[in-house]
Amino acid sequence: MSLTISGIGISRGIAIGRVHRLETSTIEVSETSIQKNLVKDEVARFRRAIRTARQQLKAVRNAIPESTPADITEFIDTHLLMLEDSMLTVAPVELIRQNLCNAEWALKMQRDALARVFDEMDDPYLRTRMDDVDHVVARIQRILIGGSSPAGGQSDDQLRGAIVVAHDLTPAETALLHHQGIAGFVTESGGPLSHTAILARSLGMPAIVGTHLTSHQIRDGDTVVLDAGRGVLLADVTESTLKSYRRKQRERQKSLGELDRLKSAPAVTGDGISIRLLANVELEEDVRAARRAGADGIGLYRTEFLFMNRSDVPDEEEQLAQYLAVVRGLRGLPITIRTMDLGADKGYAADGGERLATNPALSLRAIRLCLRNTELFRPQLRAILRASAEGPVRMMIPMLSSAGELNEALELIDDIRQELDHEGVAFDPDMPIGGMIEVPAAALSATLFARKLDFLSIGTNDLIQYTLAIDRVDDSVTYLYDPLHPAVLRLIRMVIEAGQHYEVPVSMCGEMAGDPRYTRLLLGMGLDEFSVPPTALLEVKDVIQRSHICRLIPVVNDILASDDPAEIGALLGALNAL
Ligand code: PEP
Ligand code: MG
């Protein structure tokens, strides 16, 4: 009988292949005494492992394609730097000599000592760097015990076409595994909105996360089917199931190939309604992918990535240079620059080591953090305004929740405008300012935001997190993540209606906008601007072109009137089959 393992599909598509298990979870090591005359050999063995680890990581670094986001390569550089640091190269040697113990044990003792130091740090960002130490230590330990390496240790032949099953994968490992030709991956932990998930989607790789306990149920070498669209991994499948999945895979391949013709076609529905189809980007290089996919512009540029993976804060000039590079790269297409959405899981260097919040996602995040720390915010506002002199730039404020907050932000922007005017620095005085609706309070009072802003954008990732009270990075509750929950749909509808009432454009830039299963639902709700990952753009455009909004509206109204998940699911199926 076939075995079905469920998780969260974070991209779509089907992969069929052999299982390749990556042992990325904790490594058990034990203490062994070393005779005094053998200490020299043990130290040499440890140093050889460090050299091998460096070689492995350099190979990983060289194998990563140039198009890989810079923060991923920086991540590997950080690990390489750690392998040069005396805390990992010299201290364990001292421990081997003092304690006459094996290298593995010495390294473990040093790791535990570092963990204690990191634990006592007030700065939440620095505390998260312990994860990097753990990754590097695990790599060295695997070399010492001669076990299977984390990503980067296998030959391409072993991995080509394989479905990797791991406890968890870092974004860097994901990029490398993709380069090594894996067909897809399944991880026990992780949520659909993690950095690894966003990367898998950008790379168009079928993947499932948050499956829990997969490794006990799946054996190395088993042939499995990974159906990311359904979020399932099937093992022990019959020949006829395999055949049917191969057919589905071919059909999907064929239809994706056919979508290329849509690159230069307009996003217009069958009944002639024009839809703006924009792209989400995190890094400057994503802009090329957005242009290649034929995006009408950028609907979400996540600037906080500029502040992450570094020990300092980019100043106004550095930010300006970055924004201008993106604006110029777009050659006249519009861009929506979101002010930094730092805080919660997105740590940055100079957050002053403030107390660690009990609920970081409900704490000083995004605009709250910016208004509290205007020293950090002002240079960004200046840089965005200055960039607006060179192209069609819109500014977007994340996580707004009240009128007071909105007024304070708008006053600050006004103040910066006057400052730049006074200095004779060029900027677009009419640069549109918009806000993200991602807190239920903001959705419920969307008219307030629509009255005062030039545009709204619905951030469903957070709107769902806050509406359903599910931490988006906690995989134990991702099973509750449900864009079709009646509460979520009603909030979305309220925001769209508020925009229509005040004639303010409403866009959606959360992941829901990039999932073609929901395109018709959103069209029928009146959404006319979508901002999606570049890899999802053509599929969404295809659905738009094959839809007649007038036919969608009655079914969508039935969906909105229902509070029965089964009925909503069935109606959505009917909508997508129209
Ligand atoms: C969202 O919350 O939907 C969103 C687009 O913002 P982010 O995912 O960056 O929080
Ligand atoms: Mg958000």
Coordinates of C-alpha atoms and ligand atoms in Angstrom, one line a residue:
M1 CA 0.0 0.0 0.0
S2 CA 1.3 3.4 -0.8
L3 CA 2.4 5.8 1.9
T4 CA 1.3 9.4 1.8
I5 CA 3.2 12.0 3.8
S6 CA 1.6 15.5 4.0
G7 CA 3.3 18.8 4.4
I8 CA 3.1 22.3 3.1
G9 CA 3.7 22.6 -0.6
I10 CA 5.8 25.7 -1.0
S11 CA 6.0 25.7 -4.8
R12 CA 4.1 23.8 -7.4
G13 CA 4.9 21.0 -9.8
I14 CA 5.6 17.3 -9.6
A15 CA 8.9 15.6 -9.1
I16 CA 9.6 11.8 -9.3
G17 CA 12.9 10.4 -8.2
R18 CA 14.9 8.5 -5.7
V19 CA 15.1 9.6 -2.1
H20 CA 18.4 11.1 -1.0
R21 CA 18.4 11.7 2.7
L22 CA 20.6 14.5 4.0
E23 CA 21.5 14.1 7.6
T24 CA 21.4 17.7 8.6
S25 CA 20.0 17.2 12.1
T26 CA 22.1 17.1 15.3
I27 CA 25.1 14.9 15.3
E28 CA 25.8 12.7 18.4
V29 CA 29.4 12.6 19.4
S30 CA 31.0 10.9 22.4
E31 CA 34.1 11.4 24.4
T32 CA 37.2 9.1 23.8
S33 CA 40.4 9.5 25.7
I34 CA 43.6 9.9 23.7
Q35 CA 47.0 8.8 24.9
K36 CA 49.5 11.6 25.3
N37 CA 51.7 10.3 22.5
L38 CA 48.8 10.3 20.1
V39 CA 47.7 13.9 20.7
K40 CA 49.8 15.2 17.8
D41 CA 47.9 12.9 15.4
E42 CA 44.5 13.9 16.8
V43 CA 45.4 17.6 16.4
A44 CA 46.5 16.8 12.8
R45 CA 43.2 15.0 12.2
F46 CA 41.3 18.0 13.4
R47 CA 43.3 20.4 11.2
R48 CA 42.7 18.1 8.2
A49 CA 39.0 18.2 8.9
I50 CA 39.1 22.1 9.0
R51 CA 40.9 22.1 5.7
T52 CA 38.4 19.7 4.1
A53 CA 35.5 21.8 5.4
R54 CA 37.1 24.9 3.8
Q55 CA 37.6 23.1 0.5
Q56 CA 34.0 21.9 0.6
L57 CA 32.6 25.3 1.2
K58 CA 34.8 26.9 -1.4
A59 CA 33.5 24.3 -3.9
V60 CA 30.0 25.2 -2.8
R61 CA 30.8 28.9 -3.3
N62 CA 32.3 28.3 -6.8
A63 CA 29.4 26.0 -7.9
I64 CA 26.7 28.6 -7.1
P65 CA 25.5 30.2 -10.3
E66 CA 26.1 34.0 -10.6
S67 CA 22.5 34.7 -10.7
T68 CA 22.1 33.4 -7.1
P69 CA 21.0 36.2 -4.7
A70 CA 23.9 37.9 -3.0
D71 CA 22.7 37.3 0.5
I72 CA 23.0 33.5 -0.1
T73 CA 26.6 33.8 -1.3
E74 CA 27.3 36.1 1.7
F75 CA 26.0 33.4 4.0
I76 CA 28.6 31.0 2.7
D77 CA 31.3 33.6 3.0
T78 CA 30.3 34.0 6.6
H79 CA 30.8 30.3 7.2
L80 CA 34.2 30.4 5.4
L81 CA 35.3 33.3 7.7
M82 CA 34.3 31.2 10.7
L83 CA 36.5 28.4 9.4
E84 CA 39.4 30.9 9.6
D85 CA 38.5 32.1 13.1
S86 CA 40.5 30.9 16.1
M87 CA 37.3 30.2 18.1
L88 CA 36.8 27.2 15.8
T89 CA 40.4 26.4 14.7
V90 CA 42.6 27.1 17.7
A91 CA 40.4 26.6 20.8
P92 CA 39.5 23.0 20.0
V93 CA 43.2 22.2 19.6
E94 CA 43.9 23.5 23.0
L95 CA 41.0 21.4 24.4
I96 CA 42.4 18.2 22.8
R97 CA 45.7 18.9 24.4
Q98 CA 44.4 19.9 27.8
N99 CA 41.7 17.1 28.1
L100 CA 43.5 14.4 26.1
C101 CA 40.2 13.8 24.3
N102 CA 39.2 13.1 20.7
A103 CA 38.7 16.0 18.2
E104 CA 34.9 15.5 18.0
W105 CA 34.5 15.9 21.7
A106 CA 36.8 19.0 21.9
L107 CA 34.8 20.6 19.1
K108 CA 31.6 19.8 20.9
M109 CA 32.9 21.4 24.2
Q110 CA 34.0 24.5 22.3
R111 CA 30.6 24.7 20.6
D112 CA 28.8 24.4 23.9
A113 CA 31.0 27.1 25.4
L114 CA 30.2 29.4 22.5
A115 CA 26.5 28.6 22.8
R116 CA 26.6 29.8 26.4
V117 CA 28.2 33.1 25.4
F118 CA 25.7 33.6 22.6
D119 CA 22.9 32.8 25.0
E120 CA 23.9 35.6 27.3
M121 CA 24.0 38.2 24.5
D122 CA 21.2 40.8 24.7
D123 CA 21.3 41.5 21.0
P124 CA 18.8 39.2 19.3
Y125 CA 20.5 39.5 15.9
L126 CA 23.8 38.3 17.3
R127 CA 22.1 35.5 19.1
T128 CA 20.8 34.2 15.8
R129 CA 24.4 33.9 14.6
M130 CA 24.7 30.8 16.8
D131 CA 22.9 29.0 14.0
D132 CA 25.8 29.8 11.7
V133 CA 28.2 28.4 14.2
D134 CA 26.1 25.2 14.5
H135 CA 26.1 24.8 10.7
V136 CA 29.9 25.1 10.5
V137 CA 30.5 22.8 13.5
A138 CA 28.1 20.2 12.0
R139 CA 30.1 20.3 8.8
I140 CA 33.4 19.7 10.6
Q141 CA 31.9 17.0 12.8
R142 CA 30.6 15.1 9.8
I143 CA 34.0 15.2 8.2
L144 CA 35.6 13.9 11.5
I145 CA 33.2 11.0 11.9
G146 CA 33.2 10.3 8.2
G147 CA 29.4 10.4 7.8
S148 CA 27.4 11.8 5.0
S149 CA 28.0 15.5 4.5
P150 CA 25.5 18.2 4.5
A151 CA 24.7 19.7 1.1
G152 CA 28.0 20.3 -0.7
G153 CA 29.6 16.9 0.2
Q154 CA 28.0 14.8 -2.5
S155 CA 28.9 14.5 -6.1
D156 CA 26.5 15.9 -8.6
D157 CA 25.8 12.4 -9.9
Q158 CA 24.5 11.2 -6.6
L159 CA 22.1 14.1 -6.4
R160 CA 21.0 14.6 -10.0
G161 CA 17.3 13.9 -10.2
A162 CA 17.1 13.0 -6.6
I163 CA 14.4 14.1 -4.1
V164 CA 16.3 15.4 -1.1
V165 CA 14.7 14.6 2.3
A166 CA 16.2 16.6 5.2
H167 CA 15.4 17.8 8.6
D168 CA 15.8 21.4 7.4
L169 CA 17.7 23.2 4.6
T170 CA 19.3 26.6 4.7
P171 CA 18.8 28.9 1.7
A172 CA 22.5 28.4 0.8
E173 CA 22.1 24.6 0.8
T174 CA 18.9 25.0 -1.3
A175 CA 20.7 27.1 -3.9
L176 CA 23.5 24.6 -4.2
L177 CA 21.2 21.5 -4.3
H178 CA 19.3 23.2 -7.1
H179 CA 22.6 23.7 -9.0
Q180 CA 23.5 20.0 -8.4
G181 CA 20.3 19.0 -10.2
I182 CA 18.0 17.7 -7.5
A183 CA 14.4 17.3 -8.6
G184 CA 12.9 18.6 -5.4
F185 CA 13.1 18.5 -1.7
V186 CA 11.1 17.7 1.4
T187 CA 11.9 19.0 4.9
E188 CA 10.5 18.1 8.2
S189 CA 10.6 21.6 9.6
G190 CA 10.1 25.0 8.0
G191 CA 7.1 27.1 7.0
P192 CA 5.8 28.3 3.6
L193 CA 7.1 31.8 4.1
S194 CA 10.7 31.1 5.2
H195 CA 13.6 32.4 3.2
T196 CA 14.2 28.8 1.9
A197 CA 10.6 28.5 0.8
I198 CA 10.7 31.9 -1.0
L199 CA 13.9 30.8 -2.8
A200 CA 12.5 27.4 -3.8
R201 CA 9.6 29.2 -5.4
S202 CA 11.9 31.6 -7.2
L203 CA 13.9 28.7 -8.5
G204 CA 10.7 26.9 -9.6
M205 CA 11.6 23.8 -7.5
P206 CA 8.9 21.4 -6.3
A207 CA 9.2 21.3 -2.5
I208 CA 7.3 20.5 0.6
V209 CA 8.1 21.6 4.1
G210 CA 6.9 20.9 7.7
T211 CA 6.2 17.2 7.1
H212 CA 7.5 16.1 10.6
L213 CA 9.0 12.7 11.0
T214 CA 9.6 12.1 7.3
S215 CA 13.0 10.5 7.8
H216 CA 11.7 7.6 9.9
Q217 CA 9.2 6.7 7.2
I218 CA 11.2 7.1 4.0
R219 CA 14.3 5.1 3.1
D220 CA 17.3 6.2 1.0
G221 CA 16.9 5.1 -2.6
D222 CA 13.1 4.7 -2.5
T223 CA 11.3 6.0 -5.6
V224 CA 8.8 8.6 -4.5
V225 CA 6.5 11.1 -6.0
L226 CA 6.5 14.7 -4.8
D227 CA 3.4 16.5 -5.6
A228 CA 4.1 20.0 -4.3
G229 CA 0.8 21.5 -5.5
R230 CA -1.0 19.1 -3.2
G231 CA 1.7 19.2 -0.5
V232 CA 2.2 15.4 -0.5
L233 CA 5.0 12.9 -0.8
L234 CA 4.0 9.5 -2.0
A235 CA 6.1 6.4 -1.4
D236 CA 5.6 2.7 -2.3
V237 CA 3.5 3.7 -5.2
T238 CA 2.2 1.3 -7.8
E239 CA 3.4 1.4 -11.4
S240 CA 0.0 2.8 -12.5
T241 CA 0.2 5.7 -10.0
L242 CA 3.8 6.4 -11.3
K243 CA 2.5 6.4 -14.9
S244 CA -0.3 8.8 -14.1
Y245 CA 2.1 11.2 -12.3
R246 CA 4.5 11.0 -15.2
R247 CA 1.7 12.0 -17.5
K248 CA 0.7 14.9 -15.3
Q249 CA 4.4 16.0 -15.1
R250 CA 4.6 16.0 -18.9
E251 CA 1.4 18.0 -19.2
R252 CA 2.7 20.5 -16.8
Q253 CA 6.0 20.8 -18.5
K254 CA 4.2 21.3 -21.8
S255 CA 1.9 24.0 -20.5
L256 CA 4.8 25.8 -18.8
G257 CA 6.7 25.8 -22.1
E258 CA 3.6 27.2 -23.9
L259 CA 3.4 30.0 -21.4
D260 CA 6.6 31.6 -22.7
R261 CA 4.5 33.1 -25.5
L262 CA 2.7 35.2 -22.9
K263 CA 5.8 37.1 -21.9
S264 CA 5.0 40.1 -24.1
A265 CA 1.2 39.6 -24.1
P266 CA -0.9 42.0 -22.0
A267 CA -2.6 40.8 -18.8
V268 CA -6.2 41.3 -20.0
T269 CA -9.1 39.1 -19.1
G270 CA -11.3 37.3 -21.7
D271 CA -13.9 40.1 -21.2
G272 CA -11.4 42.8 -21.8
I273 CA -10.5 44.0 -18.3
S274 CA -6.8 45.1 -18.0
I275 CA -5.0 43.8 -14.9
R276 CA -1.7 45.2 -13.7
L277 CA 0.7 42.3 -13.2
L278 CA 3.7 43.3 -11.1
A279 CA 6.6 41.4 -9.6
N280 CA 8.0 41.0 -6.0
V281 CA 11.7 41.4 -5.7
E282 CA 14.1 41.1 -2.8
L283 CA 17.4 41.8 -4.5
E284 CA 18.7 43.9 -7.3
E285 CA 19.3 40.8 -9.5
D286 CA 15.7 39.7 -9.2
V287 CA 14.8 42.7 -11.3
R288 CA 16.2 41.0 -14.4
A289 CA 14.0 38.0 -13.7
A290 CA 11.0 40.3 -13.4
R291 CA 11.8 42.0 -16.7
R292 CA 12.4 38.7 -18.4
A293 CA 9.0 37.4 -17.3
G294 CA 7.3 40.6 -18.7
A295 CA 6.2 42.2 -15.5
D296 CA 4.5 45.6 -15.7
G297 CA 6.8 46.8 -12.9
I298 CA 7.7 46.0 -9.3
G299 CA 4.9 45.9 -6.8
L300 CA 7.0 45.0 -3.8
Y301 CA 10.7 45.7 -3.4
R302 CA 11.6 44.3 0.1
T303 CA 14.4 46.7 1.1
E304 CA 15.0 45.1 4.4
F305 CA 17.2 42.5 2.6
L306 CA 19.8 45.4 2.3
F307 CA 20.0 45.5 6.0
M308 CA 20.4 41.8 6.7
N309 CA 23.5 39.6 6.8
R310 CA 25.8 42.4 7.6
S311 CA 27.3 44.0 10.7
D312 CA 26.6 47.7 9.8
V313 CA 23.6 49.7 8.5
P314 CA 23.7 51.0 5.0
D315 CA 23.8 54.8 5.0
E316 CA 21.7 57.1 2.8
E317 CA 24.2 57.1 -0.1
E318 CA 24.5 53.3 -0.2
Q319 CA 20.7 52.9 -0.1
L320 CA 20.3 55.6 -2.8
A321 CA 22.9 53.8 -5.1
Q322 CA 21.0 50.5 -4.6
Y323 CA 17.6 52.0 -5.3
L324 CA 18.9 53.9 -8.3
A325 CA 20.4 50.7 -9.7
V326 CA 17.0 49.0 -9.5
V327 CA 15.1 52.0 -10.9
R328 CA 17.5 52.2 -13.8
G329 CA 17.4 48.5 -14.3
L330 CA 13.7 48.8 -14.8
R331 CA 14.1 51.2 -17.7
G332 CA 11.0 53.3 -17.1
L333 CA 8.8 50.6 -15.5
P334 CA 7.3 51.6 -12.1
I335 CA 8.7 50.4 -8.8
T336 CA 7.1 50.2 -5.4
I337 CA 9.9 50.5 -2.8
R338 CA 8.7 49.2 0.6
T339 CA 10.3 50.9 3.6
M340 CA 12.2 48.5 5.7
D341 CA 10.2 45.7 7.3
L342 CA 12.7 44.8 10.0
G343 CA 12.1 43.3 13.4
A344 CA 10.4 39.9 14.3
D345 CA 12.3 37.3 12.4
K346 CA 14.1 39.8 10.2
G347 CA 17.0 40.8 12.4
Y348 CA 19.5 43.5 11.6
A349 CA 22.9 44.5 13.0
A350 CA 22.2 47.8 14.8
D351 CA 19.0 47.1 16.6
G352 CA 20.7 48.3 19.8
G353 CA 20.5 45.0 21.6
E354 CA 17.0 45.8 22.7
R355 CA 15.2 43.3 25.0
L356 CA 13.9 40.3 23.2
A357 CA 10.2 40.6 22.8
T358 CA 8.0 37.7 24.0
N359 CA 6.0 37.9 20.8
P360 CA 8.4 39.4 18.2
A361 CA 5.8 39.4 15.4
L362 CA 3.6 41.6 17.7
S363 CA 6.4 43.8 18.8
L364 CA 8.5 46.6 17.3
R365 CA 8.4 45.6 13.7
A366 CA 8.3 47.4 10.4
I367 CA 6.8 50.9 10.6
R368 CA 6.6 50.7 14.4
L369 CA 10.4 50.1 14.6
C370 CA 11.0 52.9 12.1
L371 CA 8.9 55.5 14.0
R372 CA 10.6 54.5 17.2
N373 CA 14.0 54.8 15.6
T374 CA 13.9 57.7 13.2
E375 CA 17.7 57.8 13.0
L376 CA 17.4 54.6 11.1
F377 CA 14.3 55.6 9.1
R378 CA 15.2 59.1 7.9
P379 CA 18.2 58.1 5.7
Q380 CA 15.9 55.5 4.0
L381 CA 13.1 58.0 3.4
R382 CA 15.6 60.5 2.0
A383 CA 17.1 57.8 -0.3
I384 CA 13.7 56.7 -1.6
L385 CA 12.6 60.3 -2.2
R386 CA 15.9 61.1 -4.0
A387 CA 15.5 57.9 -6.2
S388 CA 12.1 59.2 -7.2
A389 CA 13.8 62.0 -9.2
E390 CA 15.1 59.3 -11.6
G391 CA 12.0 57.2 -12.4
P392 CA 8.5 56.2 -11.5
V393 CA 8.9 55.3 -7.8
R394 CA 6.2 54.7 -5.3
M395 CA 6.9 54.4 -1.5
M396 CA 5.0 51.8 0.5
I397 CA 4.8 51.5 4.3
P398 CA 4.5 48.0 5.9
M399 CA 2.4 46.9 8.9
L400 CA 0.3 50.0 9.4
S401 CA -2.3 49.5 12.1
S402 CA -3.7 52.9 13.2
A403 CA -4.4 56.4 12.1
G404 CA -1.9 57.8 14.6
E405 CA 0.8 55.7 13.2
L406 CA -0.1 56.6 9.6
N407 CA -0.2 60.3 10.4
E408 CA 3.1 60.2 12.1
A409 CA 4.7 58.4 9.1
L410 CA 3.2 60.9 6.7
E411 CA 4.4 63.9 8.8
L412 CA 7.9 62.5 8.8
I413 CA 7.8 62.0 5.0
D414 CA 6.6 65.6 4.7
D415 CA 9.4 66.8 6.9
I416 CA 11.9 65.0 4.7
R417 CA 10.4 66.5 1.6
Q418 CA 10.8 70.0 3.1
E419 CA 14.4 69.2 4.1
L420 CA 15.3 68.0 0.6
D421 CA 13.6 71.0 -0.9
H422 CA 15.5 73.3 1.4
E423 CA 18.8 71.6 0.4
G424 CA 17.9 71.9 -3.3
V425 CA 18.0 68.1 -3.7
A426 CA 15.9 66.7 -6.5
F427 CA 12.9 64.4 -5.8
D428 CA 9.4 63.8 -7.2
P429 CA 7.1 65.9 -5.1
D430 CA 4.1 63.8 -6.3
M431 CA 5.7 60.4 -5.5
P432 CA 2.7 58.2 -4.5
I433 CA 2.7 56.9 -1.0
G434 CA 0.9 53.7 -0.2
G435 CA 0.5 51.4 2.8
M436 CA 0.4 47.7 3.3
I437 CA -2.7 46.2 4.7
E438 CA -1.5 43.2 6.7
V439 CA -3.0 43.7 10.1
P440 CA -6.7 42.8 10.6
A441 CA -7.2 46.2 12.3
A442 CA -6.0 47.9 9.1
A443 CA -8.2 45.8 6.9
L444 CA -11.2 46.5 9.1
S445 CA -10.5 50.2 9.0
A446 CA -9.3 50.2 5.4
T447 CA -11.4 53.3 4.5
L448 CA -9.3 55.3 6.8
F449 CA -6.1 54.2 5.0
A450 CA -7.8 54.6 1.5
R451 CA -8.7 58.2 2.3
K452 CA -5.2 59.2 3.2
L453 CA -3.0 57.2 0.9
D454 CA -2.4 57.0 -2.8
F455 CA -2.6 53.2 -3.0
L456 CA -3.0 50.1 -0.8
S457 CA -1.4 46.7 -1.0
I458 CA -2.7 43.6 0.8
G459 CA 0.1 41.6 2.4
T460 CA -1.7 38.3 2.8
N461 CA 1.4 36.6 4.4
D462 CA 1.0 38.7 7.5
L463 CA -2.7 39.3 7.2
I464 CA -3.3 35.6 7.4
Q465 CA -0.7 35.3 10.3
Y466 CA -2.4 37.9 12.4
T467 CA -6.0 37.0 11.5
L468 CA -5.6 33.3 12.2
A469 CA -3.2 33.9 15.1
I470 CA -0.5 31.6 13.5
D471 CA 3.1 32.5 13.7
R472 CA 4.3 32.3 10.1
V473 CA 7.7 31.0 11.1
D474 CA 6.4 28.3 13.5
D475 CA 6.0 25.1 11.6
S476 CA 3.8 23.5 14.3
V477 CA 0.9 25.8 13.3
T478 CA 1.4 26.1 9.6
Y479 CA -1.3 23.5 9.0
L480 CA -3.7 26.3 10.1
Y481 CA -2.5 28.6 7.3
D482 CA -5.5 29.0 5.1
P483 CA -6.0 31.8 2.6
L484 CA -9.6 30.5 2.1
H485 CA -10.6 31.0 5.7
P486 CA -13.8 33.1 5.5
A487 CA -12.3 35.7 7.9
V488 CA -9.4 36.2 5.5
L489 CA -11.6 36.4 2.5
R490 CA -13.9 38.9 4.1
L491 CA -11.0 41.1 5.1
I492 CA -9.6 41.1 1.6
R493 CA -12.9 42.0 0.2
M494 CA -13.3 44.9 2.7
V495 CA -9.9 46.3 1.5
I496 CA -10.8 46.0 -2.2
E497 CA -14.1 47.7 -1.6
A498 CA -12.6 50.5 0.4
G499 CA -10.2 51.1 -2.5
Q500 CA -13.0 51.1 -5.0
H501 CA -15.0 53.5 -2.9
Y502 CA -12.2 56.1 -2.7
E503 CA -10.9 55.3 -6.1
V504 CA -7.5 54.2 -4.7
P505 CA -5.7 51.4 -6.4
V506 CA -5.5 48.2 -4.4
S507 CA -2.9 45.6 -5.1
M508 CA -2.0 42.3 -3.4
C509 CA 1.6 41.4 -2.9
G510 CA 1.4 38.5 -0.4
E511 CA 2.1 34.9 -1.7
M512 CA -1.6 34.3 -2.2
A513 CA -1.5 36.7 -5.2
G514 CA 1.1 34.5 -6.9
D515 CA -0.8 31.2 -6.5
P516 CA -2.8 30.6 -9.7
R517 CA -5.4 28.6 -7.7
Y518 CA -6.6 31.9 -6.2
T519 CA -6.3 34.1 -9.3
R520 CA -9.9 33.8 -10.4
L521 CA -11.2 34.2 -6.8
L522 CA -9.2 37.4 -6.5
L523 CA -10.3 38.7 -9.9
G524 CA -13.9 38.0 -9.0
M525 CA -13.4 39.9 -5.8
G526 CA -12.4 42.9 -7.8
L527 CA -8.6 42.8 -7.5
D528 CA -7.0 44.4 -10.5
E529 CA -3.4 44.6 -9.5
F530 CA -1.3 41.5 -8.5
S531 CA 2.3 41.5 -7.4
V532 CA 3.8 38.0 -7.6
P533 CA 7.2 36.2 -7.5
P534 CA 8.7 36.5 -11.1
T535 CA 8.4 32.7 -11.5
A536 CA 4.6 32.8 -10.9
L537 CA 4.0 35.7 -13.3
L538 CA 3.2 33.8 -16.5
E539 CA 1.0 31.2 -14.8
V540 CA -1.1 34.0 -13.2
K541 CA -1.2 35.8 -16.6
D542 CA -2.4 32.7 -18.3
V543 CA -5.3 32.4 -15.8
I544 CA -6.2 36.1 -16.2
Q545 CA -6.4 35.7 -20.0
R546 CA -8.6 32.6 -19.7
S547 CA -11.0 34.3 -17.3
H548 CA -14.2 36.3 -17.8
I549 CA -14.8 38.4 -14.7
C550 CA -18.5 38.6 -15.3
R551 CA -18.8 34.8 -15.1
L552 CA -16.6 34.6 -12.0
I553 CA -18.6 37.1 -9.9
P554 CA -21.6 34.9 -9.0
V555 CA -19.4 31.9 -7.9
V556 CA -17.1 34.2 -5.9
N557 CA -20.1 35.8 -4.2
D558 CA -21.2 32.3 -3.2
I559 CA -17.7 31.6 -1.8
L560 CA -17.8 34.8 0.2
A561 CA -21.2 33.9 1.6
S562 CA -20.1 30.5 2.8
D563 CA -18.5 29.5 6.0
D564 CA -18.2 25.8 5.3
P565 CA -14.6 24.9 4.2
A566 CA -15.8 21.9 2.2
E567 CA -18.3 24.1 0.3
I568 CA -15.7 26.8 -0.3
G569 CA -13.2 24.2 -1.6
A570 CA -15.8 22.8 -4.0
L571 CA -16.9 26.3 -5.2
L572 CA -13.2 27.2 -5.8
G573 CA -12.8 24.0 -7.8
A574 CA -15.9 25.0 -9.9
L575 CA -14.6 28.5 -10.3
N576 CA -11.3 27.2 -11.6
A577 CA -13.0 24.8 -14.0
L578 CA -15.2 27.5 -15.6
Ligands
PEP1 C1 3.0 40.0 3.3 O1 3.0 40.1 4.6 O2 2.1 39.5 2.7 C2 4.1 40.6 2.6 C3 4.1 40.7 1.3 O3 5.2 41.1 3.3 P1 6.4 40.1 3.9 O4 6.1 38.7 3.4 O5 7.6 40.6 3.4 O6 6.1 40.2 5.4
MG2 MG 4.3 41.4 5.6

